[in-house]
Amino acid sequence: MKLAHRLLLYALAIVAVLIAAVVLIIDRQLHTRVIEQTSDGLAREARLVAVQWARPSASDSLADLAGAALGHRVTLIATDGTVLGDSEFDGDALRALDNHADRPEIEMARRARIGSALRSSVSAGDEELYVAIPAAQGFVRVSLPTRAIETVFERTRRDVLLAGGTALILSALVAGLFSRSVSRPIVELRDVARQIADGDLSRRPALSAPGEVGDLATALYRLAEQLGARMTALQTDRALLAAVVGSLEEGIVAIDAGGMVVQANDAARRLLGISASLPFSVDLLPREVSLRQALTAALGGRSSGPNEITLNERTLLLTARPLEHGGGVLALFDLTAIRRLETVRRDFVANVSHELRTPLTVIAGFTETLAEDGVPAEKRREFSAMILASTSRMQRIVDDLLDLSRMESGGWIPNPQLLDAESIVLEALNTVRSHAVAKGVTLSAEISTRAGELCADRTALRQILSNLLENAIRHTGPGGKVTVATTRVEKGVELTVTDTGTGIPAEHLPRIFERFYRIDSGRARESGGTGLGLAIVRHLAEAHGGSVDARSTPGVGTAISVLLPAPPLAVKVI
C-alpha cells in the first residue's frame, strides 16, 4: 500500500475513533447531569408543596392543585405509607393505591432527608423519576416521566453524530490532500537516496518541500555535500585518537604483524625506558621475561594477563591482546604508587593495633582485678585511675585519627582569616600553662611587630599551637623553657615553637611528622602522647598552602616551624 493511502486511512481511523469517543462521553455525561439537575428541580418543587401542606384532610386537593401548577405528578404520603393525595388519582382509584412505605424513594427520604429513584411506575406502568422529601404530615413526592429526558438525549446524540459525520468527510478531504503533499517529496527523496547510495554524488534533491520533509531534503543534500569531507574527518579522528592515546597515563604499545612497534605513547616510553623513533623493532623493548612471553603470546594470537611484573624498580600490570589482522597491543599500568599505599595502609593498621593494644590490655587487666573480691579501696582507686587514663588515651587516639581522616579525605576546608598573632598565642599558652607549671617549664612568647598578624583558620591555628606546645612541654624537663615566636618571611609568616628539651637525633628528623612515629615509644606513651600530633600539624599547615619544618640538636632542644602563606587582599582582620 502506498504511503498516501496509508496516511489517509490512518487519519480517517483516528477521526472515527475520536467521534465515537466523543459520542460515548457526551451521552454518558449528559445523561448523568440531566438526571441530577432534574432531581434537584423536583426536590425544590417537593419542598414548595411541603410548605403548603398543613391539613391531612385537604391532601388530595392540594396534590391536584400542585400537580396542575407544576405540570408534574405530585403525591402526598402519610408517615405510615398511606397515599393521602395524588394529582393523577382521585376517589376510589386513590384509595386503591398500594401502601408506599416500601418505595425506594420513601425509604431513602426517611434515612437521608431526600430520596430519589428511577423506576417503572406500579400504577401508570411508565418509567419515571421519583423524588421524595419528608414533611410535617408525612412525605411529599414529585415524579416526572423519563420520556422527556430521553427525547433530549436522542436529539443531542443525533446532533453529535451529524457533526461527526461532517467532520469525517472534511477530514477525508484534508487528509487526502495532506497525504499527497507528503508522499510526493518523500518518493523523490527515496530515488535521490538510492542514487547517492549507488555512488552518484552529483544528484541533489529539491529543497522546496514543506516542514519536516523539507528538513529531510536539506539533510540529504548536506549528506551528499559532506560525504567527501568525511574522509578527511576520519583522518582527523585518527590523529585525535593518537593524541588521546598519547596522553593516557596507562602505557600503550602497538605492534604490527611484522614485529615492528608502530605506536607507543609517552607513558609506555617512560615505563619501558625506550626512546627510539617509530617505527622500531620489538628487539629494542626490554628483555624482561614476562614482558617477552606476553609479547610472544599476543603476536601468536593469544591474550595474556593481566600480570604483575617488576621493571626498572617499578611494579607494572601488564596485559597483552592480539589484533584482528595480526600484531598485538601491550597495556602497562603503573601499580607502584598503589603498592606503596598498600604498604602504608598495612603499616598504619599495624601501628593503630599496637597503639590501642597497650591501653586495652591495661583496661582488661585492671578490670579483671577489680572484679575480684577483697581488693583494698586504695588499690581500687588506683586501678580505676589507670583505667580512666588508658580510656582517655584511646579516646585521644581515636579523635586524632578522625581529624586526620577528615583532613585527608577533603572533608575539612580551612577558612583563612587575618588573626591577631599575640592574642592567639597567649590564648594557646594559657591552655597549657597548668601542665607547664606542673612540670616546672617556663612559657614565653616573642611576637614580631612585622609578624603581628597570621592568616589562618582560627580553629586550625589553635590546634596547631596546642599540639606543638603539648609536644614541646612533654619532651622538656623541669627548669626548661618553651617559646612561641612569629617571624616575617618572604612567603608569609613563620610560627615557631622552640623548647630546651632532650632534642631529636638527625636521623629521626625527616620522619617525625609521620603517623605514630616516635623516637622513644615507651617514654612517649608514658607521657600521654598519641604519636599523631605532629602529623595533624603537618596536614593543617598543608591545607593552608603552607609547610612545616623541624630543627633539633640532641641535648639542646627542638624548634618546629609552621609557614602560613601571606593572606589575599580580601581577607578581613578578626
Short mmCIF file of N, CA, C and O in Angstrom, two decimals, residues 137-184:
data_model
loop_
_atom_site.label_atom_id
_atom_site.label_comp_id
_atom_site.label_asym_id
_atom_site.label_seq_id
_atom_site.Cartn_x
_atom_site.Cartn_y
_atom_site.Cartn_z
N GLN A 137 -46.47 16.35 57.71
CA GLN A 137 -47.60 15.43 57.68
C GLN A 137 -47.24 14.05 57.14
O GLN A 137 -48.08 13.16 57.11
N GLY A 138 -45.97 13.90 56.63
CA GLY A 138 -45.56 12.63 56.04
C GLY A 138 -44.45 12.84 55.02
O GLY A 138 -43.38 13.35 55.34
N PHE A 139 -44.77 12.51 53.74
CA PHE A 139 -43.77 12.65 52.68
C PHE A 139 -44.42 13.29 51.46
O PHE A 139 -45.57 12.99 51.13
N VAL A 140 -43.65 14.17 50.79
CA VAL A 140 -44.10 14.77 49.54
C VAL A 140 -43.24 14.17 48.43
O VAL A 140 -42.00 14.24 48.48
N ARG A 141 -43.89 13.64 47.41
CA ARG A 141 -43.15 13.03 46.29
C ARG A 141 -43.59 13.68 44.99
O ARG A 141 -44.79 13.87 44.75
N VAL A 142 -42.61 14.07 44.17
CA VAL A 142 -42.86 14.64 42.86
C VAL A 142 -42.18 13.75 41.84
O VAL A 142 -41.01 13.37 42.03
N SER A 143 -42.86 13.40 40.75
CA SER A 143 -42.29 12.49 39.75
C SER A 143 -42.45 13.06 38.36
O SER A 143 -43.30 13.92 38.11
N LEU A 144 -41.60 12.53 37.46
CA LEU A 144 -41.57 13.01 36.09
C LEU A 144 -41.30 11.82 35.18
O LEU A 144 -40.36 11.06 35.42
N PRO A 145 -42.07 11.61 34.13
CA PRO A 145 -41.79 10.53 33.18
C PRO A 145 -40.45 10.77 32.49
O PRO A 145 -40.07 11.91 32.19
N THR A 146 -39.72 9.70 32.27
CA THR A 146 -38.38 9.82 31.66
C THR A 146 -38.44 9.99 30.16
O THR A 146 -37.38 10.14 29.51
N ARG A 147 -39.63 9.98 29.58
CA ARG A 147 -39.72 10.14 28.13
C ARG A 147 -39.17 11.49 27.69
O ARG A 147 -38.49 11.59 26.66
N ALA A 148 -39.43 12.53 28.45
CA ALA A 148 -38.93 13.86 28.09
C ALA A 148 -37.40 13.91 28.15
O ALA A 148 -36.74 14.53 27.31
N ILE A 149 -36.84 13.24 29.17
CA ILE A 149 -35.37 13.23 29.29
C ILE A 149 -34.75 12.48 28.12
O ILE A 149 -33.75 12.90 27.52
N GLU A 150 -35.35 11.32 27.77
CA GLU A 150 -34.81 10.53 26.67
C GLU A 150 -34.90 11.29 25.36
O GLU A 150 -34.04 11.13 24.47
N THR A 151 -35.93 12.11 25.20
CA THR A 151 -36.03 12.91 23.98
C THR A 151 -34.84 13.86 23.84
O THR A 151 -34.28 14.03 22.75
N VAL A 152 -34.45 14.47 24.96
CA VAL A 152 -33.27 15.36 24.93
C VAL A 152 -32.02 14.57 24.56
O VAL A 152 -31.19 15.00 23.75
N PHE A 153 -31.89 13.36 25.13
CA PHE A 153 -30.72 12.53 24.82
C PHE A 153 -30.67 12.19 23.33
O PHE A 153 -29.62 12.28 22.68
N GLU A 154 -31.80 11.80 22.76
CA GLU A 154 -31.81 11.37 21.36
C GLU A 154 -31.49 12.54 20.43
O GLU A 154 -30.75 12.39 19.45
N ARG A 155 -32.04 13.72 20.70
CA ARG A 155 -31.73 14.88 19.86
C ARG A 155 -30.24 15.24 19.93
O ARG A 155 -29.61 15.54 18.91
N THR A 156 -29.70 15.22 21.15
CA THR A 156 -28.29 15.53 21.30
C THR A 156 -27.41 14.51 20.59
O THR A 156 -26.42 14.85 19.92
N ARG A 157 -27.77 13.23 20.70
CA ARG A 157 -26.99 12.17 20.05
C ARG A 157 -27.02 12.34 18.53
O ARG A 157 -26.00 12.18 17.85
N ARG A 158 -28.19 12.69 17.98
CA ARG A 158 -28.29 12.89 16.53
C ARG A 158 -27.42 14.07 16.08
O ARG A 158 -26.74 14.01 15.05
N ASP A 159 -27.44 15.14 16.89
CA ASP A 159 -26.63 16.32 16.53
C ASP A 159 -25.13 15.98 16.53
O ASP A 159 -24.39 16.39 15.64
N VAL A 160 -24.72 15.22 17.55
CA VAL A 160 -23.29 14.87 17.63
C VAL A 160 -22.89 13.96 16.48
O VAL A 160 -21.83 14.12 15.86
N LEU A 161 -23.75 12.99 16.15
CA LEU A 161 -23.44 12.09 15.05
C LEU A 161 -23.40 12.84 13.72
O LEU A 161 -22.54 12.57 12.86
N LEU A 162 -24.31 13.78 13.54
CA LEU A 162 -24.30 14.57 12.32
C LEU A 162 -23.01 15.39 12.21
O LEU A 162 -22.37 15.44 11.15
N ALA A 163 -22.62 16.02 13.36
CA ALA A 163 -21.37 16.80 13.34
C ALA A 163 -20.17 15.89 13.10
O ALA A 163 -19.23 16.25 12.38
N GLY A 164 -20.20 14.67 13.69
CA GLY A 164 -19.09 13.75 13.49
C GLY A 164 -19.00 13.29 12.05
O GLY A 164 -17.89 13.17 11.50
N GLY A 165 -20.15 12.99 11.42
CA GLY A 165 -20.10 12.59 10.02
C GLY A 165 -19.56 13.69 9.13
O GLY A 165 -18.76 13.44 8.22
N THR A 166 -19.99 14.94 9.41
CA THR A 166 -19.46 16.07 8.64
C THR A 166 -17.95 16.21 8.83
O THR A 166 -17.20 16.43 7.87
N ALA A 167 -17.51 16.05 10.10
CA ALA A 167 -16.07 16.15 10.37
C ALA A 167 -15.30 15.03 9.68
O ALA A 167 -14.17 15.22 9.20
N LEU A 168 -15.90 13.84 9.61
CA LEU A 168 -15.23 12.71 8.95
C LEU A 168 -15.05 12.97 7.46
O LEU A 168 -13.99 12.69 6.88
N ILE A 169 -16.08 13.54 6.82
CA ILE A 169 -15.98 13.84 5.39
C ILE A 169 -14.92 14.91 5.14
O ILE A 169 -14.07 14.79 4.24
N LEU A 170 -14.95 15.99 5.97
CA LEU A 170 -13.95 17.04 5.81
C LEU A 170 -12.54 16.51 6.08
O LEU A 170 -11.57 16.88 5.40
N SER A 171 -12.44 15.64 7.08
CA SER A 171 -11.12 15.07 7.40
C SER A 171 -10.60 14.22 6.25
O SER A 171 -9.41 14.21 5.96
N ALA A 172 -11.50 13.49 5.58
CA ALA A 172 -11.07 12.68 4.44
C ALA A 172 -10.51 13.56 3.33
O ALA A 172 -9.48 13.24 2.72
N LEU A 173 -11.17 14.70 3.09
CA LEU A 173 -10.67 15.60 2.05
C LEU A 173 -9.30 16.19 2.43
O LEU A 173 -8.36 16.20 1.62
N VAL A 174 -9.22 16.68 3.67
CA VAL A 174 -7.96 17.29 4.11
C VAL A 174 -6.84 16.25 4.16
O VAL A 174 -5.71 16.50 3.74
N ALA A 175 -7.16 15.04 4.67
CA ALA A 175 -6.14 14.00 4.77
C ALA A 175 -5.66 13.57 3.39
O ALA A 175 -4.47 13.26 3.18
N GLY A 176 -6.59 13.52 2.39
CA GLY A 176 -6.17 13.16 1.04
C GLY A 176 -5.19 14.16 0.47
O GLY A 176 -4.15 13.79 -0.10
N LEU A 177 -5.50 15.45 0.63
CA LEU A 177 -4.58 16.48 0.14
C LEU A 177 -3.24 16.43 0.89
O LEU A 177 -2.17 16.56 0.28
N PHE A 178 -3.32 16.23 2.21
CA PHE A 178 -2.09 16.20 3.01
C PHE A 178 -1.21 15.00 2.64
O PHE A 178 0.00 15.12 2.52
N SER A 179 -1.84 13.83 2.47
CA SER A 179 -1.05 12.64 2.17
C SER A 179 -0.34 12.77 0.83
O SER A 179 0.81 12.34 0.67
N ARG A 180 -1.01 13.41 -0.16
CA ARG A 180 -0.34 13.61 -1.44
C ARG A 180 0.82 14.57 -1.32
O ARG A 180 1.88 14.36 -1.90
N SER A 181 0.62 15.65 -0.55
CA SER A 181 1.70 16.64 -0.40
C SER A 181 2.90 16.06 0.34
O SER A 181 4.03 16.49 0.13
N VAL A 182 2.64 15.08 1.23
CA VAL A 182 3.74 14.47 1.98
C VAL A 182 4.43 13.37 1.17
O VAL A 182 5.66 13.26 1.15
N SER A 183 3.65 12.55 0.50
CA SER A 183 4.22 11.38 -0.18
C SER A 183 5.03 11.77 -1.41
O SER A 183 6.03 11.11 -1.74
N ARG A 184 4.63 12.81 -2.13
CA ARG A 184 5.33 13.16 -3.36
C ARG A 184 6.81 13.50 -3.11
O ARG A 184 7.70 12.93 -3.77
#
